[in-house]
Amino acid sequence: MTTAVPPAKPPGRLARWWDSDIAFSFRSSPVTVMATLLALLLVLAAVAAPLIAPYDPFDPASLDLSDGFSKPMEPNEITGKVFWLGSDGQGRDIFSAILYGSRISLLVGAASVLFSLVIGVGLGLVAGYVGGRTEALIMRVADIQLSFPAILVALLVFGVARGLIPPALQERATLFVLVAAIGLSNWAQYARTVRGSTLVEKNKVYVDAARLIGLKAWPVMLKHVLPNVAGPVLVIATINLALAVIEEATLSFLGVGMPPTQPSLGTLIRFGQQYLFSGEWWILLFPSLVLVLLALSINLFGDWLRDALNPKLR
Amino acid sequence: MLAYILRSLMQGLVVMLAVAFIAFTMFRFVGDPVVNMLGQEATLQDRAELTERLGLNDPVPLQFARFVADAAQGDFGVSWRQGRKVSSLIVERLPATVELAVLSAIFAFVVGIALGVYAAIRRDGWIANLVMSLSLIGVSLPTFLIGIGLIYIFAVELRWLPSFGRGDTVRIGWWTTGLLTVSGLKSLVLPVLTLGFLQLTLIMRLVRSEMLEVMRADFIRFARARGIPERKIEFRHALRNTMIPVITIAGLQLGGVIAFAIVTETVFQWPGLGALFVNAVQFVDVPVMSAYLMFVAFVFVLTSLMVDLIYVALDPRLRGSPAMAK
Amino acid sequence: MSQPVLSVRDLTVEFVTRRATLRALDKISFDIARGEVLGVVGESGAGKSVTGSAIIGLIDPPGRIAGGEVVLSGERVDNLPPDAMRKVRGKRIGMIFQDPLTSLNPLYRVGEQLIETIQTHTDLNASDARKRAIALLDEVGIPAPERRIDGYPHEFSGGMRQRVVIALALCAEPEFIIADEPTTALDVSVQAQIIALIKRLCKERGTSVMLVTHDMGVIAETADRVAVMYAGRIAEIGPVREVVKQPLHPYAKGLMGAIPSLEGDAERLVQIPGSMPRLSAIPPGCAFNPRCAQVFARCHVERPELIPVGDRKVACHLYDEPGAMGGKAEIAA
């Protein structure tokens, strides 16, 4: 993101960008600016987790049971150590766990969005370009997929993968299985959008013209279709990132996601839930808060992006 | 019109068959049914016998046909984990899920449509803006967190409502209902709110955007140009036109209610099908998984058939044309 | 002639955007007498439809009436409060839209829509309103109206639907009707019938009409007077015969020259070079100056006002001084 650019000099590229309608609508929506800053902050913190985190929550050697259940910002009754956001029953620092947890949540989210984007855009292009039975088949599957809730598809993929992968490898494979499960449950929207755009471009004169002068129509079309769908695909991807993060958290919460050795935000919440009745509220509250803020800030940005790229909706 | 209904019936059948094929593939090829049913220590002879008895030596198309025939009669085999017939597990848990899902759907529809219409009509009012902002927060709140939050407020702090289970139920034939006892009703409140919340926000946003779209239509402008009062334009002309796409999309989203029932049931330890399915996924209990898949597909086909029928009732363009007939 | 049915004075409509305030209508003025049909022609974007919307008070935001007044039979209507204006719409000003396919609510029977409109503006009870609706359908030439009144819009053909739209506009016997491109979306074979219908009904009732179209043939056949619009201004207004046969404004000349006629020779078909400026780039002075063949220095600085020339009015500096007719063409660069 770019901040203040002095528009005094002859308009450079930055200045022109700053004056564009999109940049203007961004500047004039304080909520969007706040949300974007928050999202960036959370993403940066997750990426830089090893540098920021005061403790390494994955190192069993550093855990001390007497640090257990420290309250936030208060010295531990036995050891006197201070944990900013408190610690859990095993003395694990909640703040560090959240940093590493959001790292895993974002990693799974981003990877699965990329995965579904590649599948969806690819299938959409093929459906729109080839047409006929291939198109009918792809779009029919997309329809069914769209009407089946993503979380259900993800659970099924997860269950099947569990059945097929030997138990010894399961824990290490979980991350990939999750990415595949979430990715496979979200590709249909991309396919629909890209197919529509491809159909429009396919009937334009330049495609015929390219064929006439002996060029392959494919690359020419790609050059025209991709810029056209970039906006909508970006919007879908942004909103799907929030959805994917939530989906991952939900799967982990249900106990079919990230294992306790590599906890994501959802796994942390699953553990924290045990303390709902016993008063150690910080173990549950802080990971939940981070999850909601992450999803909300991405959603707010996506919502703004959709309106900004679609002026007719306003 | 009859042709239209027949066509949606046919489509439903095709979907059921496609899903049955996926369920069958899972059933047959994920994990080894024989090992799973007999355990690792069984003798080779026992295994061969069971393989023969289950018909696993037959050609695959024949096995698929048998699977479909059995499924049509509600027979999905025996749970690998619980050793009971899958059909009886489902029958036992069906009422809990159906009561939860139907009440949530009604709640989501009624409140969602009312709020959506309000947000569309008063699109620049502060309440409408507040509702819209809250709805975005709602979309960003995972269902399980809503459940946990509600439990914390109403069960832990206020102690007004129970935090888990169905409460006392009454048995009517094979159906058990929580609707006839006070504790049953109390137990329903939090799960219904939790499950309905996400659908509510989605329906509300959908109603609002569809209604704003309709309000831009030519016939609305023409109605204004004829001096029809704004109230009538909104509630007579715009609302009914809004409902057509809303019913379609929202009807299909009922599938979402079933899916998120999985999460809600886990949070509230609700003895329904969703909790059964999550357990099945955790322990790779394939017969239960494939039966649940068929169940969801069936609900999906049933709702889309209902949506088609409502569609016919709402849109005269799909009915015959009596005024044109001789 | 007595008081005009409609009198528009210096009407200005602006659209406020972030970058600029665009003038869709720039101080236009005209009158329509009782029973008169005024044709309004011009290219798309010239401001024809905006004029209609402004008169009936249905300019969508971000557009707004920024100045001038609209006077209906002596009463100013552009500044009425919303509910009072609503009662004027339909009751005193009727409007016919371009596309009959989208003008009717697809989910209600045409009878329901007619009766609703009738009951909005009169005290008739349900059965009397229905009788009146049937009579209206009969009047606009729909066969078997007692039966067709219970039909849905999709059961009518395009031409029949436009007749229903006309019936709806006439429900409360308005004194003035705005017909916004009423035939553009119809088959050519039906267009003449619809125009004849509008003409007949208005003659019978003494209703005045503002007929917006870009079809000069329709204007020549139907209108009593015609206003030629260009870039949100009136270029020329006057009796239809004179304007069509001997247009004065260079733009009107070009426009009339572009009508193919049966008796005219092919040379008469001229084309105006260039295209109408966008609202954001209207040149100073006369808006037509970049395309005008007879442009001279004054056109670039001073905006021409409508000045009377015989029975008509023209906004062109060529006619400002007597005897100056067309004599300045050689000054053009």
XYZ file of C-alpha atoms in Angstrom, chain B residues 45-277:
233
model
C -10.720 -68.442 5.579
C -12.985 -66.088 7.498
C -11.874 -63.292 5.215
C -12.551 -65.270 2.065
C -15.993 -66.192 3.384
C -16.901 -62.614 4.208
C -15.545 -61.393 0.877
C -17.784 -63.901 -0.859
C -20.781 -63.073 1.337
C -20.423 -59.322 0.713
C -20.190 -60.052 -3.008
C -16.838 -58.325 -3.298
C -15.713 -60.869 -5.898
C -18.486 -59.906 -8.300
C -17.860 -57.527 -11.215
C -17.809 -53.900 -10.108
C -20.907 -52.788 -12.099
C -22.907 -55.563 -10.430
C -21.636 -54.443 -7.036
C -22.698 -50.877 -7.850
C -26.172 -52.033 -8.887
C -26.479 -53.936 -5.636
C -25.257 -50.913 -3.687
C -27.914 -48.702 -5.305
C -30.649 -51.287 -4.751
C -29.677 -51.669 -1.092
C -29.400 -47.921 -0.600
C -32.843 -47.390 -2.100
C -34.177 -49.670 0.652
C -32.197 -47.820 3.284
C -29.577 -50.520 3.728
C -26.043 -49.127 3.984
C -24.392 -52.075 5.654
C -22.800 -52.183 9.080
C -20.756 -49.460 10.772
C -17.127 -50.528 11.020
C -16.672 -48.800 14.310
C -19.922 -49.404 16.159
C -20.777 -52.776 14.627
C -24.443 -51.743 14.245
C -26.543 -51.363 11.171
C -25.965 -47.918 9.661
C -29.674 -47.571 8.914
C -30.649 -47.924 12.560
C -27.946 -45.429 13.600
C -29.410 -42.951 11.143
C -33.019 -43.485 12.147
C -32.057 -43.014 15.770
C -30.323 -39.696 15.137
C -32.457 -38.292 12.320
C -35.106 -36.531 14.480
C -32.525 -34.483 16.394
C -30.979 -33.145 13.195
C -34.275 -32.540 11.387
C -35.772 -30.552 14.271
C -32.629 -28.472 14.605
C -32.257 -27.821 10.873
C -35.902 -27.006 10.130
C -36.238 -24.568 13.026
C -32.959 -22.896 12.073
C -34.034 -22.560 8.453
C -37.354 -20.987 9.436
C -35.579 -18.605 11.792
C -33.022 -17.658 9.128
C -35.657 -17.149 6.428
C -38.082 -15.050 8.421
C -35.552 -12.778 10.096
C -33.248 -12.678 7.071
C -35.944 -11.600 4.644
C -37.341 -8.986 7.026
C -33.921 -7.443 7.663
C -32.938 -7.633 4.002
C -36.061 -5.820 2.863
C -35.555 -3.213 5.531
C -31.915 -2.679 4.559
C -32.898 -2.304 0.904
C -35.728 0.171 1.485
C -33.857 2.332 3.957
C -30.611 1.814 2.150
C -29.021 5.006 3.433
C -30.491 4.999 6.926
C -28.161 4.400 9.842
C -29.994 1.292 11.047
C -29.675 -0.253 7.598
C -25.986 0.590 7.513
C -25.525 -0.851 10.977
C -27.331 -4.043 10.004
C -25.170 -4.366 6.907
C -21.954 -3.872 8.856
C -23.080 -6.370 11.473
C -23.880 -8.845 8.729
C -20.314 -8.635 7.469
C -19.093 -9.380 10.970
C -21.594 -12.246 10.968
C -20.102 -13.676 7.792
C -16.656 -13.486 9.355
C -17.721 -15.273 12.541
C -17.172 -19.016 12.286
C -20.250 -20.968 13.332
C -18.424 -22.749 16.123
C -17.344 -19.448 17.682
C -20.937 -18.186 17.653
C -21.923 -21.371 19.456
C -19.145 -21.039 22.011
C -19.995 -17.370 22.560
C -23.673 -18.130 23.108
C -22.804 -20.943 25.510
C -20.551 -18.603 27.445
C -23.207 -15.896 27.750
C -26.391 -17.912 28.265
C -25.133 -21.087 29.885
C -21.979 -20.156 31.789
C -22.637 -16.582 32.879
C -26.434 -16.234 32.933
C -27.233 -19.922 33.447
C -30.514 -19.517 31.560
C -30.139 -22.252 28.998
C -28.448 -25.641 28.852
C -25.137 -25.851 27.025
C -25.373 -29.351 25.594
C -27.722 -32.172 24.607
C -31.393 -32.245 23.647
C -32.965 -32.159 27.088
C -35.960 -34.411 27.686
C -37.511 -35.886 24.572
C -40.852 -37.478 23.883
C -41.109 -40.580 21.752
C -43.794 -40.665 19.064
C -43.527 -43.896 17.133
C -39.880 -44.064 15.970
C -39.546 -40.270 16.147
C -38.217 -38.505 19.217
C -39.100 -34.869 19.659
C -37.763 -32.151 21.914
C -40.601 -29.817 20.996
C -43.002 -31.065 23.648
C -41.001 -30.586 26.815
C -39.739 -27.401 28.439
C -36.187 -28.674 28.736
C -36.304 -29.870 25.122
C -37.392 -26.437 23.912
C -34.815 -24.700 26.076
C -32.110 -26.953 24.693
C -33.098 -26.033 21.161
C -32.697 -22.263 21.555
C -28.916 -21.896 21.435
C -28.254 -24.492 18.701
C -31.001 -23.007 16.522
C -29.621 -19.468 16.918
C -26.103 -20.706 16.200
C -27.058 -22.685 13.125
C -29.455 -20.085 11.770
C -27.134 -17.119 12.173
C -24.867 -17.629 9.167
C -27.785 -18.430 6.847
C -29.596 -15.401 8.200
C -26.783 -13.048 7.281
C -26.426 -14.620 3.836
C -30.158 -14.450 3.115
C -30.316 -10.891 4.368
C -27.505 -9.730 2.124
C -28.993 -11.605 -0.806
C -32.466 -10.116 -0.301
C -31.011 -6.638 -0.047
C -28.927 -6.827 -3.197
C -31.675 -8.531 -5.226
C -34.206 -5.985 -4.097
C -31.938 -3.069 -4.969
C -31.481 -4.682 -8.374
C -35.237 -4.999 -8.881
C -35.782 -1.418 -7.747
C -33.767 -0.330 -10.758
C -35.981 -2.236 -13.185
C -38.016 -0.436 -15.842
C -41.335 -1.604 -14.486
C -40.567 0.000 -11.130
C -39.807 3.259 -12.899
C -43.019 2.940 -14.869
C -44.964 2.276 -11.665
C -43.446 5.442 -10.195
C -44.349 7.367 -13.335
C -47.959 6.268 -12.791
C -47.952 7.715 -9.306
C -48.203 4.404 -7.447
C -47.312 5.092 -3.781
C -43.762 4.140 -2.857
C -44.934 1.701 -0.195
C -46.940 -0.274 -2.732
C -44.039 -0.233 -5.165
C -41.745 -1.656 -2.528
C -43.995 -4.287 -1.028
C -46.141 -5.278 -3.995
C -44.057 -4.780 -7.087
C -40.481 -5.131 -5.880
C -40.795 -7.709 -3.109
C -42.448 -10.404 -5.162
C -39.938 -10.022 -7.954
C -37.162 -10.163 -5.384
C -38.460 -13.390 -3.926
C -37.960 -15.424 -7.104
C -34.151 -15.381 -7.152
C -34.069 -15.348 -3.351
C -36.127 -18.527 -3.059
C -33.909 -20.258 -5.584
C -30.608 -19.386 -4.006
C -31.762 -19.514 -0.407
C -33.462 -22.846 -1.040
C -30.215 -24.286 -2.272
C -28.497 -22.832 0.768
C -30.617 -25.054 2.963
C -27.894 -27.545 2.152
C -25.695 -25.216 4.173
C -27.948 -25.695 7.170
C -27.374 -29.429 6.991
C -23.626 -28.945 6.580
C -23.209 -26.505 9.417
C -25.399 -28.718 11.555
C -22.238 -30.834 11.666
C -20.410 -28.000 13.415
C -23.319 -26.941 15.618
C -23.952 -30.509 16.737
C -20.306 -30.890 17.686
C -20.310 -27.671 19.726
C -23.530 -28.527 21.571
C -22.962 -32.292 21.754
C -26.244 -32.619 19.919
C -27.045 -36.286 19.253
C -27.726 -35.823 15.536
C -26.419 -37.042 12.195
C -23.742 -34.373 11.891
C -21.972 -35.477 15.047
C -22.239 -39.062 13.793
C -20.598 -38.016 10.527
